Amino acid sequence: MEKRIYFDHAATTPVKKEVLDKMLPYFSEVFGNPNSQHAFGRDAVKAVDEARDTIARLINAKPSEIYFTSGGTESDNWALRGTAHALREKGKHLIISSIEHPAMLTTAKQLEKDGYDVTYLKVDEYGLVDPEEVRKAIRPDTIFIGVMAANNEVGTIEPIKEIAEIAREHKIMMFTDAVQAAGVLKLDVKELGVDMMSFSGHKFYGPKGVGVLYIRSGVRVDSILTGGHQERMKRGGTTNVPAIVGMAEAFRIANENMEENARYVTALRERFINGIFARVPDVKLNGHRTRRLPANADFSFKYIEGEGILFHLDLAGISVSSGSACSSGSLEPSHVLLAMGVPAETAHGSIRFTFGTDNTEEEVDYAIDVVAKTVEKLRAMSPLFKTEEGEKEYV
Ligand SMILES: *Cc1c(COP(=O)(O)O)cnc(C)c1O
């Protein structure tokens, strides 16, 4: 088989072998429903309790503050819609950043149709939310502030602690989508000062279709998935025992190896960034130079389309993302880049490379070479980019 290189770890990651091994017995040996009042049920309860304890310990929460969900999307929906519903008598104003994941933005748009007012916080050219902008946006009827811990497209790490302090001063619920940060950055809910936080198993080498919503005890948030007595009556649906066991194991491994992984992946990223700058003219690194996720390098290649680059890289066996996986397929430029003030033409030529612990320097070097040649070839064909007598001229 041809060589394949995966540089799309922000979209999803492979399940680690140790994680899969830990999950397997819970499919067909210890298969009980934790809600059942018998030995099979009790064995399942034990596994889920252990997973809950592990996760709680790693984010400095109480086990009773950990709620299992079907993933980041459900957790984000729950935090936003559940708070909006629970506190609707108090006010109908919500504040979120303009660069949130579609799981937040689409939910906010729907809530607007239901009569809520949403302020979408601007970001600066690096994708950073200014805590002072949050303070200015607060009104007497504000009931929710949601800013992601780190952005999935450009990797910018947001000042959550500072924003949460402002939220607390005003007694407003503070939520952070930590899906990209979990397993990569230290997340201590007490230190961050957040009331709610979401994350998802498949972004840190765990399984898909499972996530967490941390809800600080005492916080009022209505259920969105109503059903049985699961998750202390707050989230119906038969407990996904193997996925929960796998997510907790993956989270434990990611946290235990956090510094070492960050060092390794940052080195790959820097090698890649430096290589691209050395070989490719007219390229911009999106996001913040240092306040960024270790794995993320997001570039705008001027005069060409991201889709074209992605297609050629895919032919060469390199898997990347243009904009974000969620918005690819649409011809709209990334809402994140537009919010950062990147012109639409430039935003169109953007590619996200996200590295993982399974990548190597050789893969990075190969990719630099392929990217450089691909960009040169596409620019030669681009109507936006002219070559005259060997001299490059941009029109
Ligand atoms: C992937 C992602 C989500 C969605 O998580 P799923 O588990 O895939 O539903 C939400 N927010 C961010 C920042 C993400 O990167």
PDB file of C-alpha atoms in Angstrom, residues 229-344:
ATOM      1  CA  HIS A 229     -32.545   7.730  35.460  1.00  0.00           C
ATOM      2  CA  GLN A 230     -29.028   7.714  33.999  1.00  0.00           C
ATOM      3  CA  GLU A 231     -26.411  10.289  35.006  1.00  0.00           C
ATOM      4  CA  ARG A 232     -28.285  11.183  38.199  1.00  0.00           C
ATOM      5  CA  MET A 233     -31.488  11.919  36.275  1.00  0.00           C
ATOM      6  CA  LYS A 234     -29.786  14.570  34.164  1.00  0.00           C
ATOM      7  CA  ARG A 235     -29.029  12.707  30.930  1.00  0.00           C
ATOM      8  CA  GLY A 236     -31.129   9.821  29.666  1.00  0.00           C
ATOM      9  CA  GLY A 237     -29.844   7.007  27.490  1.00  0.00           C
ATOM     10  CA  THR A 238     -28.261   3.650  28.264  1.00  0.00           C
ATOM     11  CA  THR A 239     -24.720   4.202  29.502  1.00  0.00           C
ATOM     12  CA  ASN A 240     -22.049   3.556  26.855  1.00  0.00           C
ATOM     13  CA  VAL A 241     -19.822   1.546  29.178  1.00  0.00           C
ATOM     14  CA  PRO A 242     -16.973   0.503  26.807  1.00  0.00           C
ATOM     15  CA  ALA A 243     -16.665   4.022  25.380  1.00  0.00           C
ATOM     16  CA  ILE A 244     -16.617   5.586  28.849  1.00  0.00           C
ATOM     17  CA  VAL A 245     -13.970   3.125  30.033  1.00  0.00           C
ATOM     18  CA  GLY A 246     -11.905   3.870  26.914  1.00  0.00           C
ATOM     19  CA  MET A 247     -12.239   7.626  27.220  1.00  0.00           C
ATOM     20  CA  ALA A 248     -11.118   7.591  30.855  1.00  0.00           C
ATOM     21  CA  GLU A 249      -8.104   5.411  30.021  1.00  0.00           C
ATOM     22  CA  ALA A 250      -7.152   7.614  27.062  1.00  0.00           C
ATOM     23  CA  PHE A 251      -7.530  10.723  29.214  1.00  0.00           C
ATOM     24  CA  ARG A 252      -5.362   9.221  31.956  1.00  0.00           C
ATOM     25  CA  ILE A 253      -2.627   8.281  29.461  1.00  0.00           C
ATOM     26  CA  ALA A 254      -2.779  11.705  27.772  1.00  0.00           C
ATOM     27  CA  ASN A 255      -2.498  13.493  31.116  1.00  0.00           C
ATOM     28  CA  GLU A 256       0.341  11.315  32.363  1.00  0.00           C
ATOM     29  CA  ASN A 257       2.365  11.930  29.203  1.00  0.00           C
ATOM     30  CA  MET A 258       1.258  15.507  28.667  1.00  0.00           C
ATOM     31  CA  GLU A 259       4.624  17.259  28.861  1.00  0.00           C
ATOM     32  CA  GLU A 260       6.495  14.663  26.877  1.00  0.00           C
ATOM     33  CA  ASN A 261       3.822  14.578  24.153  1.00  0.00           C
ATOM     34  CA  ALA A 262       3.698  18.371  23.977  1.00  0.00           C
ATOM     35  CA  ARG A 263       7.460  18.545  23.558  1.00  0.00           C
ATOM     36  CA  TYR A 264       7.447  15.912  20.816  1.00  0.00           C
ATOM     37  CA  VAL A 265       4.545  17.345  18.859  1.00  0.00           C
ATOM     38  CA  THR A 266       5.728  20.955  19.237  1.00  0.00           C
ATOM     39  CA  ALA A 267       9.093  19.954  17.748  1.00  0.00           C
ATOM     40  CA  LEU A 268       7.343  18.419  14.726  1.00  0.00           C
ATOM     41  CA  ARG A 269       5.180  21.517  14.346  1.00  0.00           C
ATOM     42  CA  GLU A 270       8.152  23.888  14.531  1.00  0.00           C
ATOM     43  CA  ARG A 271      10.088  21.795  12.032  1.00  0.00           C
ATOM     44  CA  PHE A 272       7.096  21.971   9.707  1.00  0.00           C
ATOM     45  CA  ILE A 273       6.483  25.717  10.161  1.00  0.00           C
ATOM     46  CA  ASN A 274      10.141  26.562   9.605  1.00  0.00           C
ATOM     47  CA  GLY A 275      10.282  24.275   6.581  1.00  0.00           C
ATOM     48  CA  ILE A 276       7.216  25.859   5.003  1.00  0.00           C
ATOM     49  CA  PHE A 277       8.501  29.410   5.594  1.00  0.00           C
ATOM     50  CA  ALA A 278      11.860  28.434   4.081  1.00  0.00           C
ATOM     51  CA  ARG A 279      10.363  26.872   0.955  1.00  0.00           C
ATOM     52  CA  VAL A 280       7.074  28.683   0.261  1.00  0.00           C
ATOM     53  CA  PRO A 281       6.698  32.426  -0.421  1.00  0.00           C
ATOM     54  CA  ASP A 282       3.483  34.358   0.310  1.00  0.00           C
ATOM     55  CA  VAL A 283       2.297  32.168   3.117  1.00  0.00           C
ATOM     56  CA  LYS A 284       0.828  33.219   6.440  1.00  0.00           C
ATOM     57  CA  LEU A 285       0.696  31.227   9.663  1.00  0.00           C
ATOM     58  CA  ASN A 286      -2.766  31.736  11.165  1.00  0.00           C
ATOM     59  CA  GLY A 287      -3.275  31.976  14.894  1.00  0.00           C
ATOM     60  CA  HIS A 288      -0.878  33.006  17.627  1.00  0.00           C
ATOM     61  CA  ARG A 289       2.823  32.253  17.285  1.00  0.00           C
ATOM     62  CA  THR A 290       3.213  30.936  20.849  1.00  0.00           C
ATOM     63  CA  ARG A 291      -0.224  30.821  22.527  1.00  0.00           C
ATOM     64  CA  ARG A 292      -1.204  27.876  20.345  1.00  0.00           C
ATOM     65  CA  LEU A 293      -1.895  24.183  20.698  1.00  0.00           C
ATOM     66  CA  PRO A 294       1.298  22.131  20.291  1.00  0.00           C
ATOM     67  CA  ALA A 295      -0.138  20.144  17.377  1.00  0.00           C
ATOM     68  CA  ASN A 296      -1.502  22.973  15.235  1.00  0.00           C
ATOM     69  CA  ALA A 297      -0.019  24.669  12.167  1.00  0.00           C
ATOM     70  CA  ASP A 298      -2.657  26.487  10.112  1.00  0.00           C
ATOM     71  CA  PHE A 299      -1.458  28.227   6.954  1.00  0.00           C
ATOM     72  CA  SER A 300      -3.001  30.483   4.348  1.00  0.00           C
ATOM     73  CA  PHE A 301      -1.366  30.044   0.963  1.00  0.00           C
ATOM     74  CA  LYS A 302      -2.131  33.133  -1.086  1.00  0.00           C
ATOM     75  CA  TYR A 303      -3.533  33.023  -4.654  1.00  0.00           C
ATOM     76  CA  ILE A 304      -4.759  29.415  -4.476  1.00  0.00           C
ATOM     77  CA  GLU A 305      -7.658  27.410  -3.069  1.00  0.00           C
ATOM     78  CA  GLY A 306      -7.383  25.232   0.026  1.00  0.00           C
ATOM     79  CA  GLU A 307      -9.485  22.539  -1.665  1.00  0.00           C
ATOM     80  CA  GLY A 308      -6.944  22.298  -4.500  1.00  0.00           C
ATOM     81  CA  ILE A 309      -4.058  21.925  -2.074  1.00  0.00           C
ATOM     82  CA  LEU A 310      -5.958  19.360  -0.026  1.00  0.00           C
ATOM     83  CA  PHE A 311      -6.740  17.331  -3.163  1.00  0.00           C
ATOM     84  CA  HIS A 312      -3.109  17.254  -4.298  1.00  0.00           C
ATOM     85  CA  LEU A 313      -1.816  16.407  -0.833  1.00  0.00           C
ATOM     86  CA  ASP A 314      -4.365  13.615  -0.596  1.00  0.00           C
ATOM     87  CA  LEU A 315      -3.076  12.213  -3.900  1.00  0.00           C
ATOM     88  CA  ALA A 316       0.404  12.231  -2.371  1.00  0.00           C
ATOM     89  CA  GLY A 317      -0.932  10.313   0.652  1.00  0.00           C
ATOM     90  CA  ILE A 318      -1.027  13.264   3.052  1.00  0.00           C
ATOM     91  CA  SER A 319      -4.298  13.808   4.937  1.00  0.00           C
ATOM     92  CA  VAL A 320      -4.982  17.362   6.104  1.00  0.00           C
ATOM     93  CA  SER A 321      -7.980  19.638   6.523  1.00  0.00           C
ATOM     94  CA  SER A 322      -9.007  22.810   4.731  1.00  0.00           C
ATOM     95  CA  GLY A 323     -10.596  25.176   7.199  1.00  0.00           C
ATOM     96  CA  SER A 324     -12.225  22.739   9.561  1.00  0.00           C
ATOM     97  CA  ALA A 325     -13.583  19.292   8.761  1.00  0.00           C
ATOM     98  CA  CYS A 326     -16.998  20.523   9.819  1.00  0.00           C
ATOM     99  CA  SER A 327     -17.096  23.336   7.306  1.00  0.00           C
ATOM    100  CA  SER A 328     -15.307  21.578   4.476  1.00  0.00           C
ATOM    101  CA  GLY A 329     -17.683  20.664   1.708  1.00  0.00           C
ATOM    102  CA  SER A 330     -19.073  24.170   1.904  1.00  0.00           C
ATOM    103  CA  LEU A 331     -17.482  26.898  -0.193  1.00  0.00           C
ATOM    104  CA  GLU A 332     -17.830  29.453   2.570  1.00  0.00           C
ATOM    105  CA  PRO A 333     -14.445  30.504   3.892  1.00  0.00           C
ATOM    106  CA  SER A 334     -13.770  29.612   7.525  1.00  0.00           C
ATOM    107  CA  HIS A 335     -15.763  31.711   9.999  1.00  0.00           C
ATOM    108  CA  VAL A 336     -12.753  31.618  12.313  1.00  0.00           C
ATOM    109  CA  LEU A 337     -10.364  33.173   9.795  1.00  0.00           C
ATOM    110  CA  LEU A 338     -12.945  35.770   8.750  1.00  0.00           C
ATOM    111  CA  ALA A 339     -13.474  36.705  12.417  1.00  0.00           C
ATOM    112  CA  MET A 340      -9.688  37.155  12.693  1.00  0.00           C
ATOM    113  CA  GLY A 341      -9.817  39.636   9.818  1.00  0.00           C
ATOM    114  CA  VAL A 342      -8.198  37.374   7.220  1.00  0.00           C
ATOM    115  CA  PRO A 343      -9.506  38.514   3.795  1.00  0.00           C
ATOM    116  CA  ALA A 344     -11.907  36.021   2.181  1.00  0.00           C
TER     117      ALA A 344
END
